[in-house]
mmCIF file of C-alpha atoms in Angstrom:
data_model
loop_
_atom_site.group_PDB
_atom_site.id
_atom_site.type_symbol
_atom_site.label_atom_id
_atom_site.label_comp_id
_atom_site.label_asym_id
_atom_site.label_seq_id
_atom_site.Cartn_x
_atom_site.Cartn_y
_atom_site.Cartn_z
ATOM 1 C CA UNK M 1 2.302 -1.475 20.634
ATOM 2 C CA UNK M 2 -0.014 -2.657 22.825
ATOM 3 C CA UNK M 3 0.131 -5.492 25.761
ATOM 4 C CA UNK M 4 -1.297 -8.234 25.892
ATOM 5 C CA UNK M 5 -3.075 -9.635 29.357
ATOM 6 C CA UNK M 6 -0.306 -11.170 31.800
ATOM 7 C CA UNK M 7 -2.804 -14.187 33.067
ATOM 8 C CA UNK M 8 -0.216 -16.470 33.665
ATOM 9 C CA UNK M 9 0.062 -20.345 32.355
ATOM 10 C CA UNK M 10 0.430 -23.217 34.544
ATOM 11 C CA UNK M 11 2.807 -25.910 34.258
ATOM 12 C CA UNK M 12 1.449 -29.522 34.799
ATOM 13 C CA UNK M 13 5.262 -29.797 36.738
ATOM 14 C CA UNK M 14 3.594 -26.478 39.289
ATOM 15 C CA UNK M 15 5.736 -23.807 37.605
ATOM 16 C CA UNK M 16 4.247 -20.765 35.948
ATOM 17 C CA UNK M 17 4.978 -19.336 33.283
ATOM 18 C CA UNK M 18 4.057 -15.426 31.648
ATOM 19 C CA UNK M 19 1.495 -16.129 28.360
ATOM 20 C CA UNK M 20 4.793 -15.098 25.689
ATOM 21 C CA UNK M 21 6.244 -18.583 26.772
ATOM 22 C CA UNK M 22 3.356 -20.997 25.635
ATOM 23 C CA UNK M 23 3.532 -22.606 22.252
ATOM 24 C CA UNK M 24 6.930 -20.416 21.229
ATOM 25 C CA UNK M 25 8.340 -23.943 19.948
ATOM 26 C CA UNK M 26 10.536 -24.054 23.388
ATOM 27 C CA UNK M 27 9.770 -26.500 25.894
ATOM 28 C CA UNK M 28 9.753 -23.340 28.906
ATOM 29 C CA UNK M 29 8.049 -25.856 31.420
ATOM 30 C CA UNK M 30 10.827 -28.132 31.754
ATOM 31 C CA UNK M 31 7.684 -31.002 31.301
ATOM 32 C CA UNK M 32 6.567 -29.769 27.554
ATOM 33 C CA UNK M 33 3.391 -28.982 29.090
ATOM 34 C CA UNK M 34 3.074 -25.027 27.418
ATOM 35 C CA UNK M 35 3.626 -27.028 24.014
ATOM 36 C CA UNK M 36 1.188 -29.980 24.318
ATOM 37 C CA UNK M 37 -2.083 -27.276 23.930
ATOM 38 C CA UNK M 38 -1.238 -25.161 20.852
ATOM 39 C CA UNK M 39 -3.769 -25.744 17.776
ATOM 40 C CA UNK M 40 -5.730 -22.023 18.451
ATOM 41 C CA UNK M 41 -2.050 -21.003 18.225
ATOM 42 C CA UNK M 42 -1.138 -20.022 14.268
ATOM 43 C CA UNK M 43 2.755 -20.797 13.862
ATOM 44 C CA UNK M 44 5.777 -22.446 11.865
ATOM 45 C CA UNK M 45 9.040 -24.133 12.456
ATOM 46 C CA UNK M 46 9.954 -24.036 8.579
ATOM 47 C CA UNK M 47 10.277 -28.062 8.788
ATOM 48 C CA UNK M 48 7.520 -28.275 6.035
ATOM 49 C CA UNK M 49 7.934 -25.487 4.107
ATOM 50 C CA UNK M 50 6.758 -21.686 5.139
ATOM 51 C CA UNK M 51 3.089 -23.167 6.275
ATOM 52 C CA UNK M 52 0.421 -19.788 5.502
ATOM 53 C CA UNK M 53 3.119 -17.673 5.028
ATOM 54 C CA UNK M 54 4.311 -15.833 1.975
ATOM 55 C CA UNK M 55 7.015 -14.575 0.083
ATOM 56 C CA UNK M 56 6.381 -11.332 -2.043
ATOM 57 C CA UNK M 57 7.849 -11.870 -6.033
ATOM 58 C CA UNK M 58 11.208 -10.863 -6.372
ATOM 59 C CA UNK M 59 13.699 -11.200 -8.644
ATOM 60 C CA UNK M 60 16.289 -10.947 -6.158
ATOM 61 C CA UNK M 61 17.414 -14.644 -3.854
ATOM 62 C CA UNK M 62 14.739 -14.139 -1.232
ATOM 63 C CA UNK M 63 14.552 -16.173 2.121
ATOM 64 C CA UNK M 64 15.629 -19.985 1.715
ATOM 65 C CA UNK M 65 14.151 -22.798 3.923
ATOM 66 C CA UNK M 66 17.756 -24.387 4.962
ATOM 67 C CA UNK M 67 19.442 -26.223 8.026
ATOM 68 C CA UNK M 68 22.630 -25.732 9.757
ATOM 69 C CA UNK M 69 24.444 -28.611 7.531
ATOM 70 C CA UNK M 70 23.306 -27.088 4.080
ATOM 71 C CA UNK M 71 25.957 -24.145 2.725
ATOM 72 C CA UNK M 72 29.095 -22.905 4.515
ATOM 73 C CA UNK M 73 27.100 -19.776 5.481
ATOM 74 C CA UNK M 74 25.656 -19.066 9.598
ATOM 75 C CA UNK M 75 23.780 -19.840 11.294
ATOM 76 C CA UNK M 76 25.067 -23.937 11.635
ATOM 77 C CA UNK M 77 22.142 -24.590 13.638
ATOM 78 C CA UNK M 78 18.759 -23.544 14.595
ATOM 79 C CA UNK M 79 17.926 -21.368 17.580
ATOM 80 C CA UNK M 80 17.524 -24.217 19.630
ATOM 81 C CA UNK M 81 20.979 -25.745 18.891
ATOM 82 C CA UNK M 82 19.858 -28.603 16.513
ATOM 83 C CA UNK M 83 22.046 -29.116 12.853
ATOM 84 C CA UNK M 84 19.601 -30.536 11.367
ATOM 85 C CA UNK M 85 16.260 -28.080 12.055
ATOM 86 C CA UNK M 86 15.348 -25.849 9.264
ATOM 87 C CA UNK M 87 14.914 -22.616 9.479
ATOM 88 C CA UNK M 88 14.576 -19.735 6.692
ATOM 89 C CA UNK M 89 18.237 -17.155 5.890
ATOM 90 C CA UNK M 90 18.448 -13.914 3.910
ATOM 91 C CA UNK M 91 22.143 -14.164 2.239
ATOM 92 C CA UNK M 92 23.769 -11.456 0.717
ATOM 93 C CA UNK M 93 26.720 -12.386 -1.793
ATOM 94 C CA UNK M 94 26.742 -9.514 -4.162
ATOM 95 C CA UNK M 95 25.834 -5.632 -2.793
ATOM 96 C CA UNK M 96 22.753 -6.203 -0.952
ATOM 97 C CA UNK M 97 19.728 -7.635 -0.772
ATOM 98 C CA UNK M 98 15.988 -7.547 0.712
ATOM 99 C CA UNK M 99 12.951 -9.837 0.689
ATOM 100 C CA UNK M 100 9.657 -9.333 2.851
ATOM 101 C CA UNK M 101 7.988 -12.708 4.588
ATOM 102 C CA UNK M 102 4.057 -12.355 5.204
ATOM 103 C CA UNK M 103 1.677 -13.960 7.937
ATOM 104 C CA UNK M 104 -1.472 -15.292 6.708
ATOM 105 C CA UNK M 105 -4.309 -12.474 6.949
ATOM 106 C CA UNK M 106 -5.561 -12.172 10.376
ATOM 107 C CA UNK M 107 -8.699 -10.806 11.444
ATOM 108 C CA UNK M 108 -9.614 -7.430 13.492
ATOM 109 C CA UNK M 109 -8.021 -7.828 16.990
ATOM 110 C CA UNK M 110 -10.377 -8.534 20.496
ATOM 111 C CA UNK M 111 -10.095 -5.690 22.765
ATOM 112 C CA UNK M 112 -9.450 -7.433 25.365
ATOM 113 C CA UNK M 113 -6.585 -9.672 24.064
ATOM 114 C CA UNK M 114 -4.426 -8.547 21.472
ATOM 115 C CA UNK M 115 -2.400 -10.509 18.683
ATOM 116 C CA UNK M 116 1.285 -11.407 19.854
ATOM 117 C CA UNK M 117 4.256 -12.739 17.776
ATOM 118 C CA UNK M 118 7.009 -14.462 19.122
ATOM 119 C CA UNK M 119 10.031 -15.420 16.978
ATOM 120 C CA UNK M 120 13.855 -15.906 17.230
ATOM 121 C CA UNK M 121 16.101 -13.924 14.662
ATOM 122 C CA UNK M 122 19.684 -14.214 14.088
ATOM 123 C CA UNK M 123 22.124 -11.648 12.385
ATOM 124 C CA UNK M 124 25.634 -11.739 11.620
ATOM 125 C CA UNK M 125 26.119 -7.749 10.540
ATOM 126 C CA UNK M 126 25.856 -5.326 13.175
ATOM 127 C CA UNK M 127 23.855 -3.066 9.651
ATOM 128 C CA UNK M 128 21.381 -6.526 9.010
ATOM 129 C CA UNK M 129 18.237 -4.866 9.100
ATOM 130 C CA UNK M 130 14.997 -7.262 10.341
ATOM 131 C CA UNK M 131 11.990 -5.282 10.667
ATOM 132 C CA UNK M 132 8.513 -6.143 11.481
ATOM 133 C CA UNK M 133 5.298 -4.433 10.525
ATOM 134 C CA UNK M 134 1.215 -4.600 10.338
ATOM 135 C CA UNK M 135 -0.467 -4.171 6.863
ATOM 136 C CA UNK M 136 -3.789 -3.627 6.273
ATOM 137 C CA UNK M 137 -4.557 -2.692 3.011
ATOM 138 C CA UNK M 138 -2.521 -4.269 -0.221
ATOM 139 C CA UNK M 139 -0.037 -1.915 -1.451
ATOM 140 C CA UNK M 140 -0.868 0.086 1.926
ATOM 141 C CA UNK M 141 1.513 1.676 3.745
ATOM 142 C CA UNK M 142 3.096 -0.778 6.773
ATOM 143 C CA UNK M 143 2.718 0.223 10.469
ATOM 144 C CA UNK M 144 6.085 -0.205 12.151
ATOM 145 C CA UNK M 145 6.096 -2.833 14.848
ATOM 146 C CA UNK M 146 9.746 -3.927 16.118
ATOM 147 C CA UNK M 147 13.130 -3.393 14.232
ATOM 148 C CA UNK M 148 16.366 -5.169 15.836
ATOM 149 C CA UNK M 149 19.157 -3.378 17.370
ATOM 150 C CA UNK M 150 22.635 -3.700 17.248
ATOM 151 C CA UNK M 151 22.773 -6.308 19.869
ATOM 152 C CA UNK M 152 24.723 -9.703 19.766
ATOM 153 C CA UNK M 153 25.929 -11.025 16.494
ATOM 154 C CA UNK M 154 26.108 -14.911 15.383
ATOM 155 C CA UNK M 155 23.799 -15.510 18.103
ATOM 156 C CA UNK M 156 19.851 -16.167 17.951
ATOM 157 C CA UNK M 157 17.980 -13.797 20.259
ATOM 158 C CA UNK M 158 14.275 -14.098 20.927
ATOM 159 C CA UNK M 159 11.384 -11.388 20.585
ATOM 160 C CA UNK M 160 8.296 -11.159 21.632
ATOM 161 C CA UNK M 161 6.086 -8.299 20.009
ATOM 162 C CA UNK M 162 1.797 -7.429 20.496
ATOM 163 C CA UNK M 163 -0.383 -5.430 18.581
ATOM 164 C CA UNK M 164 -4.523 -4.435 17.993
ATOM 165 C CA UNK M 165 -6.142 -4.002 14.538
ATOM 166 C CA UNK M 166 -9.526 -2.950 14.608
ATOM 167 C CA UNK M 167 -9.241 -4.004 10.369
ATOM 168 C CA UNK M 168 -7.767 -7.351 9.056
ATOM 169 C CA UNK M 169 -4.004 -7.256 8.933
ATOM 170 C CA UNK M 170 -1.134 -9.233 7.881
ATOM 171 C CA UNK M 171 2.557 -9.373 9.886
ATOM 172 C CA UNK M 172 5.349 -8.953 7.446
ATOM 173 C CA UNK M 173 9.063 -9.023 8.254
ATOM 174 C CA UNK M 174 11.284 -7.298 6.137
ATOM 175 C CA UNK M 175 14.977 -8.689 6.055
ATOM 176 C CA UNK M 176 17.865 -6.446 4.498
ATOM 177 C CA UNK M 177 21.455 -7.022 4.315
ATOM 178 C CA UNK M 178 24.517 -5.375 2.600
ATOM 179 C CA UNK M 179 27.364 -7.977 1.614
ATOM 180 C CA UNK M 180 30.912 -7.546 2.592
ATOM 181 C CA UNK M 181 33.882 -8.271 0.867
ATOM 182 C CA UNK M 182 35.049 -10.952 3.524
ATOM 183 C CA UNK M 183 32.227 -12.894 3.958
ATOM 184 C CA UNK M 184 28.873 -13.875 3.096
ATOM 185 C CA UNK M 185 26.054 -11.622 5.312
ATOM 186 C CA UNK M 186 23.225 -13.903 6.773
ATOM 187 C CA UNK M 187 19.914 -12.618 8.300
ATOM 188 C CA UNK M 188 17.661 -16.157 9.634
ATOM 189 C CA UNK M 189 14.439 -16.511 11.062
ATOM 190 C CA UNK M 190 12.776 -19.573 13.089
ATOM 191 C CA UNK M 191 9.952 -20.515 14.662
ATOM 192 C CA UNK M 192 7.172 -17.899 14.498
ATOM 193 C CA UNK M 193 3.889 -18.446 16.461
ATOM 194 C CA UNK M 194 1.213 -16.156 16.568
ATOM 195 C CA UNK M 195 -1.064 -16.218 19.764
ATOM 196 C CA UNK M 196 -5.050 -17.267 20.480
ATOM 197 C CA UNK M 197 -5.766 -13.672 20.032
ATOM 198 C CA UNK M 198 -4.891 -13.668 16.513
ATOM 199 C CA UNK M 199 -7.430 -15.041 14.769
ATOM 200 C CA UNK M 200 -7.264 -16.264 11.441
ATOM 201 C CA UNK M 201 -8.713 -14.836 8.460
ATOM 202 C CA UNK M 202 -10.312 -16.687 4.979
ATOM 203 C CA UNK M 203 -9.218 -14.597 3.084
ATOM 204 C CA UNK M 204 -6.178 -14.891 1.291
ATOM 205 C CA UNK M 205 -5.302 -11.199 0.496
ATOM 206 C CA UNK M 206 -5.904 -8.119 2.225
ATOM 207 C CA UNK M 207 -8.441 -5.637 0.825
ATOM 208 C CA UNK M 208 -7.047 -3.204 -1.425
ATOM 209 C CA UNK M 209 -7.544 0.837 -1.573
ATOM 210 C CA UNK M 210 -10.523 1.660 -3.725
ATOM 211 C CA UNK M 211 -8.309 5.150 -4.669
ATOM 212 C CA UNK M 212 -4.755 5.647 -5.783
ATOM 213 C CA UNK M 213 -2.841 8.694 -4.301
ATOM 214 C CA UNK M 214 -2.392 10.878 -7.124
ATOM 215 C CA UNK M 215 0.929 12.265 -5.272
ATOM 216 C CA UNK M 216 2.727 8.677 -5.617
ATOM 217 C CA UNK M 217 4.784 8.288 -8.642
ATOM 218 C CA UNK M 218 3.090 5.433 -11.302
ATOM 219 C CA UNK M 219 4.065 3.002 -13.604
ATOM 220 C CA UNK M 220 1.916 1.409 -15.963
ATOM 221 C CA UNK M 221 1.825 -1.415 -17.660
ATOM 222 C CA UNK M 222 -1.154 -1.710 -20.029
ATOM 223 C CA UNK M 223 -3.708 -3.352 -17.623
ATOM 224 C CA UNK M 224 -1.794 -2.915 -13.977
ATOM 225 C CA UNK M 225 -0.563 -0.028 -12.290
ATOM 226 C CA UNK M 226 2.198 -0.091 -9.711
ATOM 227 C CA UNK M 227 3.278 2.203 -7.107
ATOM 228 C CA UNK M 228 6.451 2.832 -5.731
ATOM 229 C CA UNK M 229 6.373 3.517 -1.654
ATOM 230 C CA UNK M 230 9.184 5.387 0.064
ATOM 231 C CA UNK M 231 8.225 4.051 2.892
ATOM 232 C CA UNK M 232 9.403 0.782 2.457
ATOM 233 C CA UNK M 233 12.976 2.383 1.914
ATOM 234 C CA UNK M 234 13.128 0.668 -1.763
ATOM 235 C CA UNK M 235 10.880 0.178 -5.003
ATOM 236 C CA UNK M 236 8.660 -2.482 -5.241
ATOM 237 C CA UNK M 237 8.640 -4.271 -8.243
ATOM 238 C CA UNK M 238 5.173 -3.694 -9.955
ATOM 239 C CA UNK M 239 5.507 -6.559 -12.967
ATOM 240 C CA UNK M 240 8.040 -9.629 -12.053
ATOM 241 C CA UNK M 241 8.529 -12.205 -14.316
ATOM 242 C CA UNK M 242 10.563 -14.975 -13.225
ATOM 243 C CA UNK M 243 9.971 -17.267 -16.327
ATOM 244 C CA UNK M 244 8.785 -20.274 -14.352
ATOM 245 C CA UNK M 245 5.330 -20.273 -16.224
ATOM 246 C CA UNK M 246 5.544 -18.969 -18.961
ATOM 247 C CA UNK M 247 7.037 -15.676 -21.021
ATOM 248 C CA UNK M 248 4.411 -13.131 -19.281
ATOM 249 C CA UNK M 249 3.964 -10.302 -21.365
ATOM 250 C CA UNK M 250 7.485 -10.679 -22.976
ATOM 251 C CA UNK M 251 7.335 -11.716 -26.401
ATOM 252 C CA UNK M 252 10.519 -12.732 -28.832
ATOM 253 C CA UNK M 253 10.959 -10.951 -32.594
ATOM 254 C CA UNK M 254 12.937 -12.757 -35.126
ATOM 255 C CA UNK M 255 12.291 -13.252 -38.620
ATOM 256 C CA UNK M 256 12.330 -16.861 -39.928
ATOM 257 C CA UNK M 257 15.585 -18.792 -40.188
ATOM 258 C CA UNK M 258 17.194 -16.586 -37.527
ATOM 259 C CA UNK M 259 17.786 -17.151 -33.906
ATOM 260 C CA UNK M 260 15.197 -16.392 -31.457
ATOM 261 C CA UNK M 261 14.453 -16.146 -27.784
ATOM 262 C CA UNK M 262 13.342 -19.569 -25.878
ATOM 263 C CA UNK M 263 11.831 -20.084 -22.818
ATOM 264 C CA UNK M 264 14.120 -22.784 -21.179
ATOM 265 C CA UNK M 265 15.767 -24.583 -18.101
ATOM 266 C CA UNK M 266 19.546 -26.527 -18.097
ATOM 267 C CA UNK M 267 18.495 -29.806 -17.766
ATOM 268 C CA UNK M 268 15.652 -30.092 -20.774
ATOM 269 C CA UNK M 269 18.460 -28.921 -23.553
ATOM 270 C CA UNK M 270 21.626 -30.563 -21.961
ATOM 271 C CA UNK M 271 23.118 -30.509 -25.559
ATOM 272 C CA UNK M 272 23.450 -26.553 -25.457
ATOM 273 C CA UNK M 273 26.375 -25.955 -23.504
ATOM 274 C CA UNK M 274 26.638 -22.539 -23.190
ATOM 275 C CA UNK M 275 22.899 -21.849 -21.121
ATOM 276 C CA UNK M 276 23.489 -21.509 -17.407
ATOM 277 C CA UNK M 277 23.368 -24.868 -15.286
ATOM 278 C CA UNK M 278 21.137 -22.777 -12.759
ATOM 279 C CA UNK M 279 19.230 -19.731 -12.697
ATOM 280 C CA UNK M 280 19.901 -16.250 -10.728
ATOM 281 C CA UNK M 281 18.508 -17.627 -7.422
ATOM 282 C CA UNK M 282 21.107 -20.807 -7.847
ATOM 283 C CA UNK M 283 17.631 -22.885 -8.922
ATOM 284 C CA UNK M 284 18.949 -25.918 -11.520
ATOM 285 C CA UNK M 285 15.027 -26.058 -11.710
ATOM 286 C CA UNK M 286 14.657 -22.552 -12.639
ATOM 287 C CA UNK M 287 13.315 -21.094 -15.944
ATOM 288 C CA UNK M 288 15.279 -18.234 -18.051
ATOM 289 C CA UNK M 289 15.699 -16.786 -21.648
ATOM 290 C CA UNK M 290 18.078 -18.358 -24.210
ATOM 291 C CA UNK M 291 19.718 -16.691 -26.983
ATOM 292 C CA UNK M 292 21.266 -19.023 -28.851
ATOM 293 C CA UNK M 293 21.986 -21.694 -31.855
ATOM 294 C CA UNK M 294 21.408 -25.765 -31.823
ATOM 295 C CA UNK M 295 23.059 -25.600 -35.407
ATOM 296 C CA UNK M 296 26.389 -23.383 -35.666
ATOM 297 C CA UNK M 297 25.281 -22.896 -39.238
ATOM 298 C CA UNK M 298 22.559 -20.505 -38.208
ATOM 299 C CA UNK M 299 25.218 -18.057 -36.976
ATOM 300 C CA UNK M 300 26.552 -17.228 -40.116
ATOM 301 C CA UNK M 301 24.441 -14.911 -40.515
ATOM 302 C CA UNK M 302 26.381 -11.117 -40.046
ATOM 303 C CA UNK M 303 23.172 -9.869 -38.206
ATOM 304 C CA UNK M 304 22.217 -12.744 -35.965
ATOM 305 C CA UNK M 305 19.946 -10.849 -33.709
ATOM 306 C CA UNK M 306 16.630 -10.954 -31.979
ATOM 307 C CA UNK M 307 14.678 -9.324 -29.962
ATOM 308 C CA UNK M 308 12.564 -9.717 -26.752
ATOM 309 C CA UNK M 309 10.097 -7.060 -26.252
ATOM 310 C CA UNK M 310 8.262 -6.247 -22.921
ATOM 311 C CA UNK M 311 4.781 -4.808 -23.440
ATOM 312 C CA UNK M 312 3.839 -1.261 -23.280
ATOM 313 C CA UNK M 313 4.704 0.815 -20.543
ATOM 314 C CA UNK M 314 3.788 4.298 -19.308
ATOM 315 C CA UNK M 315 6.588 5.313 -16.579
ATOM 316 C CA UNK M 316 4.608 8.667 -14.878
ATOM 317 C CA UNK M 317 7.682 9.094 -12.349
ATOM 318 C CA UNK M 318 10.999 9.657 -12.640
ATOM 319 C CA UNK M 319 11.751 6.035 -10.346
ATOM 320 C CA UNK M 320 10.423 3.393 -13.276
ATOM 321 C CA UNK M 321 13.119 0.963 -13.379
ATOM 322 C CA UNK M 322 14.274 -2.016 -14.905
ATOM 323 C CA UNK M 323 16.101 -4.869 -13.119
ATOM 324 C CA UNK M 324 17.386 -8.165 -14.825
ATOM 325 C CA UNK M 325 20.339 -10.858 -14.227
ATOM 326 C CA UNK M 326 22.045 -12.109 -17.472
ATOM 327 C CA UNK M 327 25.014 -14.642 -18.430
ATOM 328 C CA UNK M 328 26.592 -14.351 -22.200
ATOM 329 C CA UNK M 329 29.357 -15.381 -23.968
ATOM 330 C CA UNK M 330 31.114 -14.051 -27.171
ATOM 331 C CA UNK M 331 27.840 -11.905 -27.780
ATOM 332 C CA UNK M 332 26.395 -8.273 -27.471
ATOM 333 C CA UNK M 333 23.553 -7.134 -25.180
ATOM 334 C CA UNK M 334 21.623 -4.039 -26.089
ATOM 335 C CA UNK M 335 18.827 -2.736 -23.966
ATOM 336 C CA UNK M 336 16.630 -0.124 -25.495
ATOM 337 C CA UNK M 337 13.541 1.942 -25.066
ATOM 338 C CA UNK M 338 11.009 2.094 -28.095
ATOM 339 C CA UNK M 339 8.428 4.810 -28.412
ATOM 340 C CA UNK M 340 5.604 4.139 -31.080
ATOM 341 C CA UNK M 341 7.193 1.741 -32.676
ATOM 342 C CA UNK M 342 10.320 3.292 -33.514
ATOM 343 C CA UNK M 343 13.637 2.486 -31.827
ATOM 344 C CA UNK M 344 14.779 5.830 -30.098
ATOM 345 C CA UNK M 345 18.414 6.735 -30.477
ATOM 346 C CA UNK M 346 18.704 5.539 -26.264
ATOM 347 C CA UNK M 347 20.629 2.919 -25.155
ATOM 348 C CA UNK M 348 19.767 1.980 -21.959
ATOM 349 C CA UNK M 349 22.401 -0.493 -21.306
ATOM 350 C CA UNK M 350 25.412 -2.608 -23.665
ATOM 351 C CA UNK M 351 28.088 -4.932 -22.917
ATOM 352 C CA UNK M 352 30.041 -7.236 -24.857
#
């Protein structure tokens, strides 16, 4: 990492102050004079949302824009001490969990100033991992910045990291947490600001590689391919579907008068009690697949089954998985591979 220029900023009260304490969202002054001047200064406070910033897809609970009197989880209040400020928490309630937040793109660094990030973290696991990094290609590989340490936990802590790109870049932080038996694990974030020295970009994604490495392990699905990064200590998911707009490439089977596969939410079919009041993510707005009956006369049928087929893949590696979240009742669920058409004697996963 590289520093940035220690020209310090003077307070209209006659203090000064080093160039990391203007427009952090903390009145350093005394006056609010280093917050008064901040619109070359990219940042959030998560009041209205997560501003430029991004969430990669996921189909695990990624970060959540709460305050400290939603949920009986930490932290109860922001980094500043106020209830009611929102900031954005990584929760862990079943084995673990990991989401990445991204900056805006920024472009190529000055020489003489470089791009600095301030932000306050919080951690209640002494093994909550919050990492920060510089991308510069999509799918690139991502430069390590700043990592936490096992330093106080329950308690919001402030950092203060620089960098210089000579190519556009985006900041992402990478949040991962293991759950314990006792208690919900919590990793929050609050107000990021990025400095006058990083500047930011139009566009809206960074460029990608023209070239794949042919040493990286592939998985394709018909008109995408996706590859899977050790680097990032995890796969990435190369083809999410969530449900919210529609089936993606899935696509239900069923011959007529049997049951079949809908696209639905809770609160459109309130009739059919036995479809989840929320989705995985705890969403009562959220989208999923129902298997299922209006008319218990359509389950008389010995072989009331039906099918929901992905499109065609072409797994290259041994590390193509598959990842879902389901919720049955008095039913069976088969998962199984196909290959030219024909069913292969593989079951990839069954319960009952």
């Amino acid at each position: 990492m590289e520093e940035q220029g220690t020209e310090a900023f003077q307070c209209s009260n006659g203090l000064s102050l080093p160039p990391d304490n203007v427009c952090d969202f903390t009145d350093q002054c005394g006056d609010k004079s280093d917050e008064q001047q901040c619109s070359n200064y990219e940042r959030c406070d998560f009041e209205n949302g997560l501003c430029s910033m991004t969430q990669d897809q996921s189909l695990q609970p990624g970060w959540t824009k709460r305050n400290g009197m939603a949920g009986h989880s930490l932290p109860f209040y922001d980094h500043s001490g106020n209830m009611s400020a929102h900031f954005l928490s990584l929760v862990s309630k079943v084995d673990s969990t990991s989401s990445d937040l991204r900056s805006r793109v920024f472009l190529p660094t000055n020489i003489q100033h470089a791009c600095q990030i301030t932000f306050y973290y919080f951690s209640s696991q002494v093994g909550g991992k919050l990492r920060a990094g510089l991308q510069t290609t999509c799918g690139g590989p991502v430069r390590h910045l700043w990592q936490n340490t096992a330093g106080l936990q329950n308690q919001w802590e402030r950092t203060v990291m620089s960098t210089q790109s000579n190519q556009k870049f985006q900041v992402i932080f990478q949040g991962q947490i293991v759950s314990t038996p006792e208690q919900d694990e919590v990793i929050a974030i609050d107000d990021i600001s990025f400095s006058s020295g990083c500047l930011p970009a139009n566009d809206e994604i960074l460029p990608c590689q023209e070239t794949l490495n042919t040493e990286q392990e592939l998985c394709h699905l018909d008109s995408r391919l996706c590859n899977f990064d050790s680097t990032d200590e995890g796969l990435r998911l190369c083809h999410v579907c969530g449900f919210e707009s529609d089936m993606c490439d899935w696509a239900s089977e069923t011959s007529a008068g049997r049951i079949s596969w809908m696209r639905t939410k809770a609160r459109e079919v309130l009739a059919l009690e036995s479809i989840p009041q929320q989705d995985q993510s705890s969403d009562d707005e959220g989208y999923c697949m129902w298997l299922g009956a209006k008319d218990a006369s359509t389950l008389n049928h010995l072989d009331s089954k039906a099918y929901l087929n992905s499109s065609v893949c072409h797994c290259l590696g041994k590390r193509c998985h598959l990842q879902f979240y389901y919720s049955m009742e008095n039913s069976v669920l088969r998962v199984g591979l196909y290959s030219n058409k024909v069913r292969r004697n593989l079951h990839l996963f069954q319960i009952h």
